[in-house]
Amino acid sequence: LLMKFNWSAEVGRLILILVPCALLGLVAGSVAWMLILGFTIYLIWQVLQIHLLLTWLYAGKRKIPFNISGIWTDIYSAVHQLHNTNRKRKKKLSAMVKRFRESTAAMSDATVVLAPNGTIEWFNEAAKHLMGLQSPTDVGRRITHLIRDPRFSQYLMTKDYAESIDLRSPVDESLHLNLHIVPYGNKRRLLTVRDFTRIHQLEKVRRDFIANISHEMRTPLTVISGYLETMIDDGEANGDQEQTSKLRQMQDQSSRMRRIVDDLLNLSRLETSDRTTVELSEVSVSSFVRDIQAEVTMLSKTGLHQFVAEIDEDLWVLGSAKELYSAFSNLVGNAVRYSPQGGKVHVSWRHDDSGAYFVVEDHGVGIEAEHIERLTERFYRVNKDRSRNSGGTGLGLAIVKHVLQRHEAVLSIASNPGVGSTFTCEFPLHRVVHKRSAIEIANV
Ligand code: ADP
């Protein structure tokens, strides 16, 4: 260590002061005092060096002063080296930050960095025109003061950022924005905002197109159906069997088309109406089940299916009666249509600590696992012929899925080919109420 640093020069300096002092002391007769004087001079000199070092540090000078020696040379060069590496690191870091800012600034998606308390730390160029953020005035402000939609505050608070939310831009109502938060680092959050106005418009055009075309087709279908009815009557009166059977087939096809058109219209209505506008009436599931049973028994023609219902009569759902009825009757209808005559259909409605469940279980044909995930897609059918022959439109489960989504419920499907299927609608507890049953109320 002694070799590495300039300690020898320091020792030399001390000797250079102390030896003359000692000699002077010998002459004057007080060696001790003279040595103390020598040490004091050395100490003063060192303090002076410390003072010089401090001045040098505060002045921020880069060059090492030339008039230093001994261990001080090492101290100065160590500080100088440290300073240099720091400077290089800083340069590298600021170049990196600059590159990052340049790339995010060039992005068409808005990016906002949020501090742990929800205030804005930084945002890019796109955030200015998509959300009207202003630099630098909005830095340090709460993001909820700038995006005032309660849905956004709720999204920010829940801390569940698995999904994104769609909002209108606070500066331009015609802009549709998709907002997504990604938590990162030390409780920071990155808010990314995408302009999906074009996709939104395309979606709207698609929905409107389906709604319009379905609507337009209704009238011609009614007319065709009406004429076919009359022609069948005429054919029967004339005893023309062949003609009548052909006309009947046409009649069947036109009613099938009518059902498809009706389902398409229902579906587009469900899609176009806002999820937040779903009505919140108290709906009695138990009275539904009786009506559905009657309807389905009539539909199954044979009426040979066995129904077992296990219904909690006092459990009501908050939602739209019309929509829920169509969802539940679709599920029960499917259970009948996809099970053999005499098959047992089990319907239950109950709740536990985590939710309320409407379950339809059949002992029918069942569904292979690979199809289950896709059943709720429009027109997805495992067996097209079977679906058609039993009067299916291929839209039933798509309607069920939409209705349930609008009621914050989820559909789960479990099935065993050849054994049967179970369709479960799970409602969150805040969507159900406990009330006296519909029958009891009617009897009072
Ligand atoms: P569809 O009008 O064809 O019944 P859905 O949307 O109601 O249309 O159902 C889609 C497909 O899911 C059906 O074609 C059928 O293959 C299958 N499926 C639905 N319910 C059942 C069930 N209970 N058992 C077996 N398969 C079913």
XYZ file of C-alpha atoms and ligand atoms in Angstrom:
471
model
C 0.000 0.000 0.000
C 2.853 2.262 0.874
C 4.390 1.606 -2.526
C 1.193 2.259 -4.364
C 0.484 5.645 -2.927
C 2.740 8.582 -2.323
C 3.189 7.951 1.413
C 7.013 8.062 1.136
C 6.853 11.672 -0.067
C 4.638 12.453 2.900
C 7.090 10.815 5.335
C 9.920 12.708 3.611
C 8.079 15.957 4.135
C 7.612 15.239 7.835
C 11.286 14.386 8.250
C 12.236 17.543 6.386
C 10.350 19.610 8.964
C 11.167 17.624 12.076
C 14.960 17.172 11.590
C 15.774 20.923 11.370
C 13.456 21.520 14.304
C 15.234 18.855 16.373
C 18.641 20.321 15.479
C 17.472 23.817 16.386
C 16.151 22.357 19.636
C 19.511 20.826 20.444
C 21.175 24.202 19.937
C 18.509 26.083 21.897
C 18.246 23.357 24.572
C 14.531 22.503 24.164
C 14.194 19.622 21.691
C 10.655 18.705 22.803
C 9.263 22.188 22.281
C 10.876 22.503 18.896
C 9.457 19.116 17.845
C 5.983 20.225 18.944
C 6.503 23.358 16.856
C 7.503 21.154 13.877
C 4.383 18.980 14.219
C 2.217 22.087 14.490
C 3.696 23.509 11.281
C 3.048 20.166 9.558
C -0.531 20.092 10.849
C -1.219 23.652 9.693
C 0.162 22.775 6.290
C -2.169 19.714 6.066
C -5.224 21.750 7.117
C -4.314 24.216 4.408
C -4.250 21.345 1.893
C -7.730 20.239 3.031
C -8.947 23.763 2.557
C -7.452 23.846 -0.955
C -9.077 20.516 -1.785
C -12.477 21.775 -0.655
C -12.131 24.944 -2.685
C -11.124 22.868 -5.701
C -14.137 20.547 -5.220
C -16.593 23.403 -4.832
C -15.186 25.261 -7.805
C -15.957 22.174 -9.865
C -12.582 22.427 -11.595
C -11.675 19.501 -13.723
C -7.873 19.881 -13.916
C -5.730 18.741 -11.038
C -3.747 21.723 -9.663
C -0.010 21.417 -10.399
C 1.340 22.559 -7.048
C 0.330 19.556 -5.000
C 2.485 16.691 -3.808
C 2.627 13.624 -1.602
C -0.547 11.748 -0.694
C -2.571 14.730 -1.910
C -1.680 13.886 -5.494
C -3.422 10.521 -4.962
C -6.465 12.088 -3.351
C -6.829 14.605 -6.166
C -6.453 12.015 -8.919
C -8.901 9.601 -7.185
C -11.532 12.347 -6.971
C -10.794 13.353 -10.531
C -11.230 9.759 -11.758
C -14.507 9.358 -9.875
C -15.766 12.582 -11.333
C -14.854 11.462 -14.839
C -16.584 8.063 -14.623
C -19.666 9.740 -13.175
C -19.726 12.194 -16.023
C -19.474 9.417 -18.591
C -22.247 7.427 -16.905
C -24.441 10.508 -16.769
C -23.829 11.180 -20.438
C -24.733 7.590 -21.353
C -27.847 7.723 -19.202
C -29.074 11.010 -20.583
C -28.480 9.733 -24.118
C -30.597 6.705 -23.233
C -33.363 8.832 -21.718
C -33.241 11.078 -24.774
C -33.599 8.106 -27.120
C -36.478 6.742 -25.019
C -38.254 10.096 -25.014
C -37.735 10.552 -28.710
C -39.162 7.118 -29.490
C -42.173 7.507 -27.185
C -42.751 11.019 -28.424
C -42.920 9.679 -31.968
C -45.488 7.011 -30.993
C -49.029 7.578 -32.169
C -50.318 6.119 -28.888
C -50.378 8.434 -25.915
C -48.136 7.472 -23.006
C -48.410 8.944 -19.527
C -46.202 8.052 -16.574
C -48.107 8.210 -13.286
C -46.447 8.642 -9.898
C -47.573 6.359 -7.015
C -50.067 9.022 -5.833
C -51.710 9.256 -9.257
C -50.118 12.506 -10.388
C -48.677 12.940 -13.852
C -44.903 12.628 -14.045
C -44.336 12.676 -17.772
C -46.283 12.345 -21.017
C -45.562 12.259 -24.729
C -46.671 14.358 -27.681
C -49.670 12.152 -28.544
C -51.079 12.621 -25.022
C -51.400 16.312 -25.811
C -53.780 15.985 -28.707
C -55.557 12.770 -27.644
C -56.248 13.901 -24.093
C -55.464 17.601 -24.110
C -52.605 17.375 -21.618
C -50.478 20.504 -21.503
C -46.807 20.718 -20.853
C -45.507 21.695 -18.355
C -48.657 22.866 -16.505
C -50.187 19.398 -16.212
C -47.073 17.729 -14.853
C -47.708 17.131 -11.152
C -51.496 17.324 -11.507
C -53.739 14.383 -10.721
C -54.718 12.439 -13.833
C -58.289 12.148 -12.487
C -58.585 15.942 -12.619
C -57.945 15.805 -16.343
C -59.857 12.639 -17.264
C -63.006 13.217 -15.282
C -64.982 10.146 -16.303
C -66.013 8.198 -13.162
C -65.308 4.933 -14.986
C -61.672 5.959 -15.300
C -61.389 6.851 -11.592
C -62.923 3.481 -10.777
C -60.475 1.722 -13.133
C -57.545 3.546 -11.547
C -58.729 2.688 -8.039
C -59.538 -0.999 -8.492
C -55.913 -1.749 -9.350
C -57.126 -4.569 -11.595
C -55.538 -3.677 -14.881
C -56.053 -6.969 -16.709
C -58.454 -5.301 -19.106
C -58.541 -1.925 -20.774
C -61.421 0.563 -20.796
C -62.987 2.604 -23.592
C -63.763 6.292 -23.140
C -64.429 9.398 -25.195
C -61.566 11.862 -25.370
C -61.914 14.729 -22.851
C -60.965 17.219 -25.592
C -62.839 15.811 -28.561
C -66.095 13.883 -28.130
C -65.701 12.276 -31.536
C -62.479 10.515 -30.512
C -62.897 7.040 -29.041
C -60.025 6.089 -26.785
C -58.899 2.792 -25.383
C -57.027 3.200 -22.087
C -54.800 0.618 -20.505
C -52.709 0.851 -17.356
C -49.564 -1.189 -16.782
C -48.037 -1.069 -13.294
C -44.245 -1.079 -13.190
C -41.228 -0.338 -11.002
C -41.783 1.230 -7.643
C -45.601 1.623 -7.588
C -45.501 3.595 -10.804
C -48.086 3.150 -13.550
C -47.848 3.597 -17.271
C -51.046 4.717 -18.935
C -51.244 4.010 -22.645
C -54.059 5.465 -24.702
C -54.944 4.297 -28.195
C -57.188 6.077 -30.632
C -59.629 3.456 -31.912
C -62.149 5.814 -33.504
C -61.794 4.087 -36.884
C -62.337 0.610 -35.476
C -65.273 1.944 -33.487
C -66.798 3.413 -36.631
C -66.265 0.192 -38.585
C -67.905 -1.757 -35.769
C -70.830 0.619 -35.871
C -71.169 0.275 -39.636
C -71.124 -3.513 -39.264
C -73.742 -3.494 -36.512
C -75.959 -1.042 -38.352
C -75.655 -3.091 -41.515
C -76.794 -6.274 -39.779
C -79.601 -4.474 -37.983
C -80.793 -2.818 -41.205
C -80.602 -5.902 -43.357
C -82.473 -7.965 -40.768
C -85.089 -5.297 -40.485
C -85.475 -5.024 -44.276
C -85.892 -8.770 -44.619
C -88.701 -9.032 -42.112
C -91.447 -7.590 -44.293
C -90.750 -9.660 -47.441
C -90.551 -12.760 -45.281
C -93.892 -12.025 -43.677
C -95.455 -11.569 -47.117
C -93.927 -14.815 -48.481
C -95.040 -16.693 -45.395
C -98.568 -15.316 -45.727
C -98.876 -16.373 -49.385
C -97.421 -19.810 -48.654
C -99.986 -20.285 -45.904
C -102.837 -19.495 -48.323
C -101.356 -21.716 -51.030
C -101.009 -24.619 -48.571
C -104.660 -24.178 -47.580
C -105.650 -24.159 -51.265
C -103.527 -27.229 -52.000
C -105.081 -29.106 -49.092
C -108.563 -28.137 -50.292
C -107.747 -29.424 -53.793
C -106.150 -32.588 -52.414
C -102.867 -31.886 -54.182
C -100.549 -33.778 -51.829
C -97.284 -33.297 -53.723
C -97.764 -29.575 -54.119
C -98.701 -29.175 -50.476
C -95.631 -31.024 -49.250
C -93.355 -28.830 -51.385
C -95.090 -25.736 -50.092
C -94.729 -26.974 -46.522
C -90.987 -27.319 -46.997
C -90.877 -23.766 -48.309
C -92.902 -22.647 -45.340
C -90.475 -24.374 -42.944
C -87.512 -22.664 -44.594
C -89.148 -19.270 -44.489
C -89.949 -19.613 -40.794
C -86.372 -20.685 -40.223
C -85.206 -17.548 -41.979
C -87.602 -15.534 -39.891
C -86.100 -16.979 -36.709
C -82.580 -16.174 -37.920
C -83.589 -12.609 -38.753
C -85.241 -12.218 -35.344
C -82.177 -13.586 -33.554
C -79.876 -11.344 -35.576
C -81.993 -8.344 -34.654
C -81.953 -9.336 -30.986
C -78.227 -9.774 -31.070
C -77.587 -6.448 -32.726
C -79.895 -4.752 -30.226
C -77.895 -6.294 -27.391
C -74.657 -5.185 -29.000
C -75.685 -1.642 -29.756
C -77.252 -0.746 -26.448
C -74.760 0.416 -23.888
C -73.897 -2.068 -21.178
C -74.444 0.560 -18.531
C -78.028 1.185 -19.660
C -79.314 -2.314 -18.930
C -82.440 -1.927 -16.821
C -82.306 -2.987 -13.198
C -85.677 -4.500 -12.372
C -86.062 -7.277 -9.856
C -86.600 -10.404 -11.883
C -88.099 -13.574 -10.463
C -86.214 -16.520 -11.894
C -88.677 -19.010 -10.433
C -91.594 -17.629 -12.462
C -89.352 -17.710 -15.523
C -88.598 -21.363 -15.121
C -92.307 -22.267 -15.108
C -92.935 -20.246 -18.290
C -89.852 -21.639 -20.006
C -90.857 -25.167 -19.093
C -94.296 -24.654 -20.633
C -92.824 -23.046 -23.748
C -90.160 -25.669 -24.268
C -92.563 -28.559 -23.674
C -94.702 -27.135 -26.426
C -91.683 -26.667 -28.681
C -90.354 -30.158 -28.121
C -93.684 -31.278 -29.629
C -93.487 -34.656 -28.067
C -93.351 -33.153 -24.584
C -91.550 -36.272 -23.589
C -88.652 -34.659 -21.787
C -88.447 -34.978 -18.081
C -87.984 -31.709 -16.227
C -86.519 -31.481 -12.790
C -86.360 -27.985 -11.362
C -84.625 -27.081 -8.137
C -85.288 -23.413 -7.716
C -84.593 -21.045 -4.842
C -87.897 -19.174 -5.103
C -86.724 -16.252 -2.986
C -83.663 -15.487 -5.083
C -84.230 -12.699 -7.621
C -81.870 -11.176 -10.168
C -81.407 -7.477 -10.857
C -81.601 -6.919 -14.582
C -83.711 -6.973 -17.671
C -86.501 -9.556 -17.532
C -86.785 -9.748 -21.306
C -83.096 -10.343 -21.878
C -82.696 -12.838 -19.064
C -85.776 -14.740 -20.179
C -84.368 -15.096 -23.684
C -80.998 -16.283 -22.345
C -82.442 -18.847 -19.945
C -85.008 -20.140 -22.440
C -82.249 -20.570 -25.038
C -80.275 -22.727 -22.625
C -83.263 -24.856 -21.632
C -84.347 -25.064 -25.290
C -80.902 -26.347 -26.270
C -80.962 -28.935 -23.488
C -84.196 -30.317 -24.934
C -83.105 -30.098 -28.561
C -79.804 -31.839 -27.981
C -81.072 -34.702 -25.853
C -83.109 -37.698 -26.890
C -86.820 -38.042 -26.166
C -87.413 -38.893 -22.554
C -84.082 -37.297 -21.624
C -83.890 -35.641 -18.238
C -83.305 -31.882 -18.095
C -82.278 -30.549 -14.732
C -82.616 -26.822 -14.050
C -81.406 -25.280 -10.820
C -81.156 -21.765 -9.384
C -79.275 -21.311 -6.140
C -76.580 -19.223 -4.492
C -73.576 -19.600 -2.226
C -71.052 -17.213 -0.684
C -69.469 -16.276 -3.975
C -72.351 -15.983 -6.417
C -75.736 -17.124 -7.728
C -75.976 -19.899 -10.306
C -78.518 -20.736 -12.972
C -77.604 -24.253 -14.103
C -79.086 -26.272 -16.962
C -77.968 -29.878 -17.127
C -78.950 -32.404 -19.767
C -78.193 -36.026 -20.541
C -77.988 -35.546 -24.251
C -75.444 -35.778 -27.038
C -72.798 -33.758 -25.248
C -70.043 -31.704 -26.882
C -66.424 -32.580 -27.615
C -63.924 -30.463 -25.711
C -62.452 -28.780 -28.806
C -65.804 -27.181 -29.693
C -66.692 -25.818 -26.262
C -64.640 -22.657 -26.467
C -66.227 -21.611 -29.778
C -69.897 -22.398 -29.076
C -70.809 -18.800 -28.287
C -69.573 -17.560 -31.680
C -72.316 -16.656 -34.126
C -73.354 -19.536 -36.352
C -70.884 -21.925 -34.764
C -72.549 -25.327 -34.699
C -71.062 -28.716 -33.895
C -73.506 -30.486 -36.138
C -75.157 -28.205 -38.684
C -77.833 -30.658 -39.739
C -78.868 -31.489 -36.227
C -79.048 -27.811 -35.363
C -81.154 -27.023 -38.443
C -83.464 -29.982 -38.066
C -84.228 -29.016 -34.514
C -85.025 -25.440 -35.527
C -81.731 -23.882 -34.405
C -80.397 -20.625 -35.770
C -76.832 -20.964 -34.532
C -77.227 -17.691 -32.660
C -78.714 -18.860 -29.364
C -75.532 -19.105 -27.335
C -74.190 -15.853 -28.811
C -77.322 -14.171 -27.438
C -76.857 -15.917 -24.071
C -73.272 -14.707 -23.849
C -74.211 -11.116 -24.625
C -77.091 -11.039 -22.179
C -74.925 -12.468 -19.430
C -72.136 -9.986 -20.143
C -74.619 -7.178 -19.776
C -75.555 -8.593 -16.364
C -71.932 -9.053 -15.232
C -72.485 -12.798 -15.317
C -70.361 -15.480 -16.959
C -71.308 -18.601 -18.834
C -69.339 -21.774 -18.261
C -69.863 -24.971 -20.182
C -68.928 -28.475 -19.094
C -69.702 -31.438 -21.272
C -69.031 -35.087 -21.849
C -69.743 -36.436 -25.316
C -72.508 -39.015 -25.160
C -73.166 -38.314 -21.482
C -74.508 -34.770 -21.327
C -73.750 -31.098 -20.843
C -73.995 -28.541 -18.062
C -74.394 -24.844 -18.801
C -73.842 -22.587 -15.784
C -74.595 -18.872 -15.597
C -72.797 -17.350 -12.640
C -74.074 -13.994 -11.344
C -72.128 -11.838 -8.897
C -73.838 -11.433 -5.513
C -74.495 -7.720 -5.987
C -76.726 -8.674 -8.918
C -79.137 -10.754 -6.812
C -81.668 -9.920 -4.119
C -83.483 -12.060 -1.615
C -87.231 -11.562 -1.709
C -90.370 -13.513 -1.031
C -91.269 -15.636 -4.007
C -93.536 -14.423 -6.785
C -96.240 -16.968 -5.947
C -96.383 -16.006 -2.294
C -96.751 -12.356 -3.236
C -99.515 -13.198 -5.719
C -101.357 -15.191 -3.054
C -101.300 -12.470 -0.413
P -78.211 -23.648 -32.331
O -79.332 -22.831 -32.772
O -77.481 -24.307 -33.448
O -78.562 -24.574 -31.230
P -76.690 -22.289 -30.327
O -75.908 -21.034 -30.398
O -77.805 -22.346 -29.349
O -77.159 -22.591 -31.778
O -75.694 -23.453 -29.998
C -74.518 -23.591 -30.756
C -74.104 -25.022 -30.840
O -73.755 -25.519 -29.560
C -75.208 -25.947 -31.289
O -75.269 -26.015 -32.681
C -74.785 -27.277 -30.692
O -73.853 -27.914 -31.536
C -74.096 -26.868 -29.430
N -74.972 -27.012 -28.236
C -75.637 -26.034 -27.618
N -76.302 -26.501 -26.548
C -76.042 -27.799 -26.489
C -76.439 -28.874 -25.593
N -77.230 -28.655 -24.532
N -75.947 -30.110 -25.841
C -75.135 -30.333 -26.879
N -74.732 -29.392 -27.755
C -75.168 -28.149 -27.566
